[in-house]
PDB file of C-alpha atoms and ligand atoms in Angstrom:
ATOM      1  CA  UNK A   1     -27.037-162.361  82.365  1.00 92.00           C
ATOM      2  CA  UNK A   2     -30.367-163.880  83.582  1.00 96.00           C
ATOM      3  CA  UNK A   3     -29.897-166.817  85.774  1.00 98.00           C
ATOM      4  CA  UNK A   4     -32.028-169.034  87.850  1.00 98.00           C
ATOM      5  CA  UNK A   5     -30.833-171.178  90.714  1.00 98.00           C
ATOM      6  CA  UNK A   6     -31.978-174.667  91.247  1.00 97.00           C
ATOM      7  CA  UNK A   7     -31.463-177.132  93.781  1.00 95.00           C
ATOM      8  CA  UNK A   8     -32.941-178.815  96.941  1.00 95.00           C
ATOM      9  CA  UNK A   9     -33.304-176.597  99.923  1.00 91.00           C
ATOM     10  CA  UNK A  10     -30.051-176.544 101.846  1.00 88.00           C
ATOM     11  CA  UNK A  11     -28.214-177.320  98.628  1.00 93.00           C
ATOM     12  CA  UNK A  12     -26.202-174.090  99.379  1.00 90.00           C
ATOM     13  CA  UNK A  13     -28.031-172.228  96.084  1.00 93.00           C
ATOM     14  CA  UNK A  14     -28.584-169.072  98.174  1.00 93.00           C
ATOM     15  CA  UNK A  15     -24.924-168.755  99.242  1.00 91.00           C
ATOM     16  CA  UNK A  16     -23.891-169.255  95.586  1.00 96.00           C
ATOM     17  CA  UNK A  17     -26.610-166.773  94.252  1.00 97.00           C
ATOM     18  CA  UNK A  18     -25.025-164.165  96.490  1.00 95.00           C
ATOM     19  CA  UNK A  19     -21.571-164.840  95.303  1.00 97.00           C
ATOM     20  CA  UNK A  20     -22.712-164.576  91.839  1.00 97.00           C
ATOM     21  CA  UNK A  21     -24.599-161.681  92.207  1.00 98.00           C
ATOM     22  CA  UNK A  22     -21.538-160.050  93.953  1.00 97.00           C
ATOM     23  CA  UNK A  23     -19.170-161.271  91.139  1.00 97.00           C
ATOM     24  CA  UNK A  24     -21.346-159.829  88.290  1.00 96.00           C
ATOM     25  CA  UNK A  25     -22.910-157.026  89.925  1.00 97.00           C
ATOM     26  CA  UNK A  26     -26.418-158.157  89.256  1.00 97.00           C
ATOM     27  CA  UNK A  27     -29.307-158.090  91.657  1.00 98.00           C
ATOM     28  CA  UNK A  28     -29.821-161.363  93.742  1.00 97.00           C
ATOM     29  CA  UNK A  29     -33.747-161.854  94.028  1.00 97.00           C
ATOM     30  CA  UNK A  30     -34.468-164.510  96.636  1.00 96.00           C
ATOM     31  CA  UNK A  31     -38.348-165.086  96.862  1.00 96.00           C
ATOM     32  CA  UNK A  32     -37.656-166.685 100.340  1.00 93.00           C
ATOM     33  CA  UNK A  33     -35.985-163.406 101.479  1.00 93.00           C
ATOM     34  CA  UNK A  34     -38.759-161.433 100.131  1.00 94.00           C
ATOM     35  CA  UNK A  35     -41.387-163.597 101.991  1.00 95.00           C
ATOM     36  CA  UNK A  36     -39.234-163.260 105.360  1.00 91.00           C
ATOM     37  CA  UNK A  37     -39.019-159.440 105.057  1.00 92.00           C
ATOM     38  CA  UNK A  38     -42.707-159.187 104.553  1.00 94.00           C
ATOM     39  CA  UNK A  39     -43.122-161.540 107.735  1.00 93.00           C
ATOM     40  CA  UNK A  40     -40.849-159.396 109.623  1.00 91.00           C
ATOM     41  CA  UNK A  41     -42.752-155.971 108.568  1.00 95.00           C
ATOM     42  CA  UNK A  42     -46.026-157.624 109.675  1.00 96.00           C
ATOM     43  CA  UNK A  43     -47.429-157.169 106.069  1.00 96.00           C
ATOM     44  CA  UNK A  44     -50.603-159.042 104.758  1.00 95.00           C
ATOM     45  CA  UNK A  45     -48.344-160.903 102.153  1.00 95.00           C
ATOM     46  CA  UNK A  46     -45.908-161.987 105.096  1.00 95.00           C
ATOM     47  CA  UNK A  47     -48.846-163.358 107.194  1.00 96.00           C
ATOM     48  CA  UNK A  48     -50.332-165.365 104.233  1.00 96.00           C
ATOM     49  CA  UNK A  49     -46.575-166.816 103.157  1.00 95.00           C
ATOM     50  CA  UNK A  50     -45.980-167.738 106.985  1.00 94.00           C
ATOM     51  CA  UNK A  51     -48.882-170.167 107.198  1.00 94.00           C
ATOM     52  CA  UNK A  52     -47.263-172.089 104.466  1.00 94.00           C
ATOM     53  CA  UNK A  53     -43.520-171.695 105.157  1.00 92.00           C
ATOM     54  CA  UNK A  54     -43.792-172.810 108.625  1.00 88.00           C
ATOM     55  CA  UNK A  55     -45.261-176.272 107.432  1.00 88.00           C
ATOM     56  CA  UNK A  56     -42.540-176.728 104.950  1.00 87.00           C
ATOM     57  CA  UNK A  57     -45.068-176.061 102.046  1.00 92.00           C
ATOM     58  CA  UNK A  58     -44.826-173.792  99.040  1.00 94.00           C
ATOM     59  CA  UNK A  59     -46.673-170.524  99.264  1.00 96.00           C
ATOM     60  CA  UNK A  60     -49.315-170.647  96.364  1.00 96.00           C
ATOM     61  CA  UNK A  61     -48.008-169.609  92.813  1.00 95.00           C
ATOM     62  CA  UNK A  62     -50.616-166.625  92.569  1.00 93.00           C
ATOM     63  CA  UNK A  63     -48.641-164.811  95.559  1.00 93.00           C
ATOM     64  CA  UNK A  64     -45.427-165.496  93.973  1.00 96.00           C
ATOM     65  CA  UNK A  65     -45.386-164.989  90.263  1.00 94.00           C
ATOM     66  CA  UNK A  66     -46.705-161.450  89.828  1.00 90.00           C
ATOM     67  CA  UNK A  67     -44.104-160.406  92.558  1.00 93.00           C
ATOM     68  CA  UNK A  68     -41.254-161.760  90.763  1.00 95.00           C
ATOM     69  CA  UNK A  69     -42.482-160.580  87.335  1.00 93.00           C
ATOM     70  CA  UNK A  70     -42.769-157.115  88.678  1.00 92.00           C
ATOM     71  CA  UNK A  71     -39.323-157.098  90.497  1.00 95.00           C
ATOM     72  CA  UNK A  72     -37.472-158.230  87.358  1.00 95.00           C
ATOM     73  CA  UNK A  73     -38.861-155.262  85.317  1.00 92.00           C
ATOM     74  CA  UNK A  74     -37.398-152.845  87.647  1.00 94.00           C
ATOM     75  CA  UNK A  75     -34.250-150.785  86.522  1.00 95.00           C
ATOM     76  CA  UNK A  76     -31.618-152.393  88.440  1.00 96.00           C
ATOM     77  CA  UNK A  77     -32.724-155.529  86.612  1.00 95.00           C
ATOM     78  CA  UNK A  78     -31.726-154.255  83.260  1.00 93.00           C
ATOM     79  CA  UNK A  79     -28.170-156.047  82.863  1.00 92.00           C
ATOM     80  CA  UNK A  80     -29.614-159.317  84.353  1.00 95.00           C
ATOM     81  CA  UNK A  81     -30.492-160.928  87.578  1.00 97.00           C
ATOM     82  CA  UNK A  82     -30.215-164.241  89.767  1.00 98.00           C
ATOM     83  CA  UNK A  83     -33.483-165.801  90.766  1.00 98.00           C
ATOM     84  CA  UNK A  84     -32.825-167.808  93.799  1.00 97.00           C
ATOM     85  CA  UNK A  85     -35.920-169.892  94.959  1.00 96.00           C
ATOM     86  CA  UNK A  86     -37.918-168.903  91.996  1.00 97.00           C
ATOM     87  CA  UNK A  87     -39.460-170.846  89.940  1.00 98.00           C
ATOM     88  CA  UNK A  88     -40.261-173.679  92.265  1.00 97.00           C
ATOM     89  CA  UNK A  89     -43.080-175.058  90.322  1.00 97.00           C
ATOM     90  CA  UNK A  90     -43.678-175.678  86.413  1.00 97.00           C
ATOM     91  CA  UNK A  91     -46.584-173.138  86.480  1.00 97.00           C
ATOM     92  CA  UNK A  92     -44.007-170.552  88.134  1.00 97.00           C
ATOM     93  CA  UNK A  93     -41.422-171.461  85.346  1.00 98.00           C
ATOM     94  CA  UNK A  94     -44.175-171.013  82.625  1.00 97.00           C
ATOM     95  CA  UNK A  95     -45.211-167.574  84.131  1.00 96.00           C
ATOM     96  CA  UNK A  96     -41.458-166.441  83.944  1.00 97.00           C
ATOM     97  CA  UNK A  97     -40.805-167.859  80.537  1.00 97.00           C
ATOM     98  CA  UNK A  98     -44.337-166.048  79.084  1.00 96.00           C
ATOM     99  CA  UNK A  99     -43.075-162.786  81.006  1.00 94.00           C
ATOM    100  CA  UNK A 100     -39.566-162.748  79.304  1.00 95.00           C
ATOM    101  CA  UNK A 101     -40.953-164.002  75.929  1.00 95.00           C
ATOM    102  CA  UNK A 102     -42.971-160.876  75.827  1.00 93.00           C
ATOM    103  CA  UNK A 103     -39.953-158.986  75.745  1.00 89.00           C
ATOM    104  CA  UNK A 104     -38.227-161.400  73.498  1.00 90.00           C
ATOM    105  CA  UNK A 105     -36.174-162.671  76.340  1.00 93.00           C
ATOM    106  CA  UNK A 106     -35.090-165.760  77.958  1.00 94.00           C
ATOM    107  CA  UNK A 107     -33.616-167.258  81.016  1.00 97.00           C
ATOM    108  CA  UNK A 108     -29.780-167.900  79.852  1.00 97.00           C
ATOM    109  CA  UNK A 109     -28.582-170.236  82.592  1.00 98.00           C
ATOM    110  CA  UNK A 110     -30.685-172.536  85.005  1.00 98.00           C
ATOM    111  CA  UNK A 111     -27.810-173.537  87.532  1.00 98.00           C
ATOM    112  CA  UNK A 112     -28.463-176.823  89.337  1.00 97.00           C
ATOM    113  CA  UNK A 113     -26.779-177.294  92.308  1.00 97.00           C
ATOM    114  CA  UNK A 114     -26.801-181.235  93.201  1.00 97.00           C
ATOM    115  CA  UNK A 115     -26.674-182.388  96.596  1.00 95.00           C
ATOM    116  CA  UNK A 116     -28.028-185.937  97.832  1.00 94.00           C
ATOM    117  CA  UNK A 117     -30.826-185.884 100.485  1.00 91.00           C
ATOM    118  CA  UNK A 118     -28.724-187.416 103.193  1.00 88.00           C
ATOM    119  CA  UNK A 119     -26.426-184.487 102.931  1.00 90.00           C
ATOM    120  CA  UNK A 120     -29.168-182.056 103.144  1.00 91.00           C
ATOM    121  CA  UNK A 121     -30.529-183.332 106.258  1.00 85.00           C
ATOM    122  CA  UNK A 122     -27.198-183.057 108.155  1.00 82.00           C
ATOM    123  CA  UNK A 123     -26.472-179.532 106.693  1.00 84.00           C
ATOM    124  CA  UNK A 124     -29.928-178.061 107.441  1.00 86.00           C
ATOM    125  CA  UNK A 125     -29.465-178.688 111.273  1.00 86.00           C
ATOM    126  CA  UNK A 126     -26.276-176.637 111.231  1.00 91.00           C
ATOM    127  CA  UNK A 127     -27.710-173.753 109.251  1.00 91.00           C
ATOM    128  CA  UNK A 128     -28.015-170.299 111.045  1.00 94.00           C
ATOM    129  CA  UNK A 129     -29.924-167.279 109.615  1.00 93.00           C
ATOM    130  CA  UNK A 130     -29.608-163.579 110.596  1.00 94.00           C
ATOM    131  CA  UNK A 131     -32.653-162.247 112.147  1.00 92.00           C
ATOM    132  CA  UNK A 132     -31.450-158.791 110.903  1.00 92.00           C
ATOM    133  CA  UNK A 133     -30.265-158.994 107.509  1.00 91.00           C
ATOM    134  CA  UNK A 134     -31.049-162.544 106.561  1.00 87.00           C
ATOM    135  CA  UNK A 135     -27.385-163.647 105.913  1.00 90.00           C
ATOM    136  CA  UNK A 136     -26.939-167.520 106.207  1.00 89.00           C
ATOM    137  CA  UNK A 137     -24.048-169.272 107.897  1.00 92.00           C
ATOM    138  CA  UNK A 138     -23.276-173.002 108.722  1.00 90.00           C
ATOM    139  CA  UNK A 139     -21.855-173.766 112.143  1.00 93.00           C
ATOM    140  CA  UNK A 140     -19.378-176.147 110.757  1.00 88.00           C
ATOM    141  CA  UNK A 141     -18.921-174.987 106.989  1.00 83.00           C
ATOM    142  CA  UNK A 142     -19.177-171.407 106.884  1.00 88.00           C
ATOM    143  CA  UNK A 143     -19.259-170.174 110.705  1.00 95.00           C
ATOM    144  CA  UNK A 144     -19.551-166.435 111.717  1.00 97.00           C
ATOM    145  CA  UNK A 145     -16.430-165.017 113.390  1.00 97.00           C
ATOM    146  CA  UNK A 146     -18.338-164.833 116.724  1.00 97.00           C
ATOM    147  CA  UNK A 147     -20.601-167.549 117.456  1.00 96.00           C
ATOM    148  CA  UNK A 148     -24.141-166.947 116.828  1.00 96.00           C
ATOM    149  CA  UNK A 149     -23.384-163.201 115.910  1.00 97.00           C
ATOM    150  CA  UNK A 150     -23.787-161.948 112.151  1.00 97.00           C
ATOM    151  CA  UNK A 151     -20.512-160.968 110.591  1.00 97.00           C
ATOM    152  CA  UNK A 152     -22.560-158.372 108.364  1.00 96.00           C
ATOM    153  CA  UNK A 153     -24.842-156.575 110.903  1.00 97.00           C
ATOM    154  CA  UNK A 154     -24.060-157.890 114.131  1.00 97.00           C
ATOM    155  CA  UNK A 155     -27.580-159.273 114.928  1.00 97.00           C
ATOM    156  CA  UNK A 156     -28.348-162.621 116.529  1.00 97.00           C
ATOM    157  CA  UNK A 157     -28.220-165.780 114.393  1.00 97.00           C
ATOM    158  CA  UNK A 158     -31.095-168.326 114.701  1.00 95.00           C
ATOM    159  CA  UNK A 159     -32.155-171.712 113.424  1.00 93.00           C
ATOM    160  CA  UNK A 160     -34.891-170.530 111.039  1.00 87.00           C
ATOM    161  CA  UNK A 161     -38.361-172.524 111.778  1.00 84.00           C
ATOM    162  CA  UNK A 162     -38.390-173.838 108.364  1.00 82.00           C
ATOM    163  CA  UNK A 163     -34.871-175.302 108.912  1.00 86.00           C
ATOM    164  CA  UNK A 164     -35.921-177.549 111.971  1.00 86.00           C
ATOM    165  CA  UNK A 165     -35.576-181.236 111.394  1.00 84.00           C
ATOM    166  CA  UNK A 166     -39.294-181.926 111.247  1.00 83.00           C
ATOM    167  CA  UNK A 167     -40.055-179.546 108.619  1.00 87.00           C
ATOM    168  CA  UNK A 168     -36.856-180.276 106.391  1.00 89.00           C
ATOM    169  CA  UNK A 169     -37.884-183.739 105.282  1.00 89.00           C
ATOM    170  CA  UNK A 170     -41.394-182.230 104.324  1.00 90.00           C
ATOM    171  CA  UNK A 171     -39.594-179.486 102.344  1.00 91.00           C
ATOM    172  CA  UNK A 172     -37.265-182.287 100.560  1.00 94.00           C
ATOM    173  CA  UNK A 173     -40.684-184.374  99.653  1.00 94.00           C
ATOM    174  CA  UNK A 174     -42.212-180.974  98.249  1.00 94.00           C
ATOM    175  CA  UNK A 175     -38.825-180.226  96.429  1.00 95.00           C
ATOM    176  CA  UNK A 176     -38.908-183.838  94.675  1.00 96.00           C
ATOM    177  CA  UNK A 177     -42.461-183.620  93.809  1.00 97.00           C
ATOM    178  CA  UNK A 178     -42.945-179.974  92.493  1.00 95.00           C
ATOM    179  CA  UNK A 179     -39.395-178.260  92.099  1.00 96.00           C
ATOM    180  CA  UNK A 180     -37.290-181.181  90.629  1.00 96.00           C
ATOM    181  CA  UNK A 181     -39.413-181.394  87.390  1.00 97.00           C
ATOM    182  CA  UNK A 182     -37.785-177.920  86.524  1.00 98.00           C
ATOM    183  CA  UNK A 183     -34.501-179.694  85.702  1.00 97.00           C
ATOM    184  CA  UNK A 184     -36.150-181.458  82.779  1.00 97.00           C
ATOM    185  CA  UNK A 185     -37.935-178.195  82.001  1.00 98.00           C
ATOM    186  CA  UNK A 186     -34.749-176.108  81.382  1.00 98.00           C
ATOM    187  CA  UNK A 187     -32.951-179.032  80.058  1.00 97.00           C
ATOM    188  CA  UNK A 188     -35.450-178.901  77.352  1.00 97.00           C
ATOM    189  CA  UNK A 189     -34.853-175.149  77.094  1.00 96.00           C
ATOM    190  CA  UNK A 190     -31.048-176.101  76.521  1.00 97.00           C
ATOM    191  CA  UNK A 191     -30.090-173.930  79.467  1.00 97.00           C
ATOM    192  CA  UNK A 192     -29.446-176.286  82.414  1.00 97.00           C
ATOM    193  CA  UNK A 193     -25.717-176.193  83.780  1.00 96.00           C
ATOM    194  CA  UNK A 194     -25.188-178.869  86.784  1.00 96.00           C
ATOM    195  CA  UNK A 195     -22.703-178.538  89.342  1.00 98.00           C
ATOM    196  CA  UNK A 196     -21.667-180.759  92.227  1.00 97.00           C
ATOM    197  CA  UNK A 197     -22.863-178.956  95.523  1.00 96.00           C
ATOM    198  CA  UNK A 198     -21.251-181.589  97.898  1.00 95.00           C
ATOM    199  CA  UNK A 199     -17.617-179.916  97.460  1.00 94.00           C
ATOM    200  CA  UNK A 200     -16.292-176.890  99.257  1.00 91.00           C
ATOM    201  CA  UNK A 201     -18.493-173.812  98.669  1.00 91.00           C
ATOM    202  CA  UNK A 202     -15.685-171.886  97.016  1.00 95.00           C
ATOM    203  CA  UNK A 203     -15.154-174.769  94.732  1.00 97.00           C
ATOM    204  CA  UNK A 204     -18.661-174.964  93.775  1.00 97.00           C
ATOM    205  CA  UNK A 205     -18.519-171.370  92.966  1.00 98.00           C
ATOM    206  CA  UNK A 206     -15.444-171.819  90.640  1.00 98.00           C
ATOM    207  CA  UNK A 207     -17.248-174.357  88.955  1.00 98.00           C
ATOM    208  CA  UNK A 208     -20.027-172.003  88.296  1.00 98.00           C
ATOM    209  CA  UNK A 209     -18.032-169.293  87.142  1.00 97.00           C
ATOM    210  CA  UNK A 210     -16.316-171.842  84.536  1.00 97.00           C
ATOM    211  CA  UNK A 211     -19.633-172.773  83.432  1.00 96.00           C
ATOM    212  CA  UNK A 212     -20.829-169.182  83.006  1.00 95.00           C
ATOM    213  CA  UNK A 213     -17.979-168.009  81.155  1.00 94.00           C
ATOM    214  CA  UNK A 214     -17.314-171.214  79.050  1.00 88.00           C
TER     215      UNK A 214
HETATM  216  P1  LIG B   1     -36.112-170.450 100.682  1.00 52.89           P
HETATM  217  O1  LIG B   1     -35.571-169.347 101.568  1.00 52.89           O
HETATM  218  O2  LIG B   1     -35.947-170.198  99.289  1.00 52.89           O
HETATM  219  O3  LIG B   1     -35.658-171.901 101.137  1.00 52.89           O
HETATM  220  O4  LIG B   1     -37.860-170.347 100.887  1.00 52.89           O
HETATM  221  C1  LIG B   1     -38.354-170.570 102.261  1.00 52.89           C
HETATM  222  C2  LIG B   1     -39.719-170.725 101.868  1.00 52.89           C
HETATM  223  O5  LIG B   1     -40.342-169.781 101.286  1.00 52.89           O
HETATM  224  C3  LIG B   1     -40.033-171.966 101.027  1.00 52.89           C
HETATM  225  O6  LIG B   1     -40.049-173.267 101.892  1.00 52.89           O
HETATM  226  C4  LIG B   1     -41.467-171.736 100.619  1.00 52.89           C
HETATM  227  O7  LIG B   1     -42.174-171.864 101.728  1.00 52.89           O
HETATM  228  C5  LIG B   1     -41.420-170.185 100.517  1.00 52.89           C
HETATM  229  N1  LIG B   1     -41.220-169.834  99.123  1.00 52.89           N
HETATM  230  C6  LIG B   1     -40.064-169.187  98.666  1.00 52.89           C
HETATM  231  N2  LIG B   1     -40.075-169.064  97.406  1.00 52.89           N
HETATM  232  C7  LIG B   1     -40.949-169.624  96.857  1.00 52.89           C
HETATM  233  C8  LIG B   1     -41.669-170.057  95.520  1.00 52.89           C
HETATM  234  N3  LIG B   1     -41.034-169.581  94.484  1.00 52.89           N
HETATM  235  N4  LIG B   1     -42.863-170.456  95.411  1.00 52.89           N
HETATM  236  C9  LIG B   1     -43.418-171.010  96.631  1.00 52.89           C
HETATM  237  N5  LIG B   1     -43.206-170.702  97.766  1.00 52.89           N
HETATM  238  C10 LIG B   1     -41.879-170.133  97.977  1.00 52.89           C
END
């Protein structure tokens, strides 16, 4: 099962990607998480990525494509994977299609989690991320058991720099300009699956499972 998650920042695609990865025992590959781990470890890739991320901009394609193409060739990806946050531009989607076509393979499902911009702006302010393991929560829709403490690892929860209101609008503009065209791209490949992302997260998940198992 090779799945790509599409949707605006804050549409909940990361949460859904983790739930799908758990259900089908496939790796969840989030480019955002990979960059954040690199920033935390102080790697050169992290330093470069941070310059763009803090401004709400996309990290250049050349820093992302090889990283993902290498990752999906690892052993644990043999039975499939779920890509979360990649591709985000047409050149990234083409790089993925090319890499897969070399092994006579293709993306099987591109799941688009649809949420209008106005809902996103409201949601992002309430989002909290764990400084330790990167798990994400929402103060209202998906709160941790103890305020500002990660359920999974006990570390502190913070509002990520790129979830701050001034950066959110920029990320939405970038999404509409550079990432939304991927909906057409995967529609043409015949693999798009659309779900309403405004309903409860468990309902979104059930609807995704129905599409995957139809
Ligand atoms: P995310 O956690 O997926 O929302 O990603 C956070 C930030 O990481 C984005 O706003 C981008 O700056 C950067 N990023 C993650 N994935 C990509 C990608 N595929 N292409 C370019 N930049 C990315």
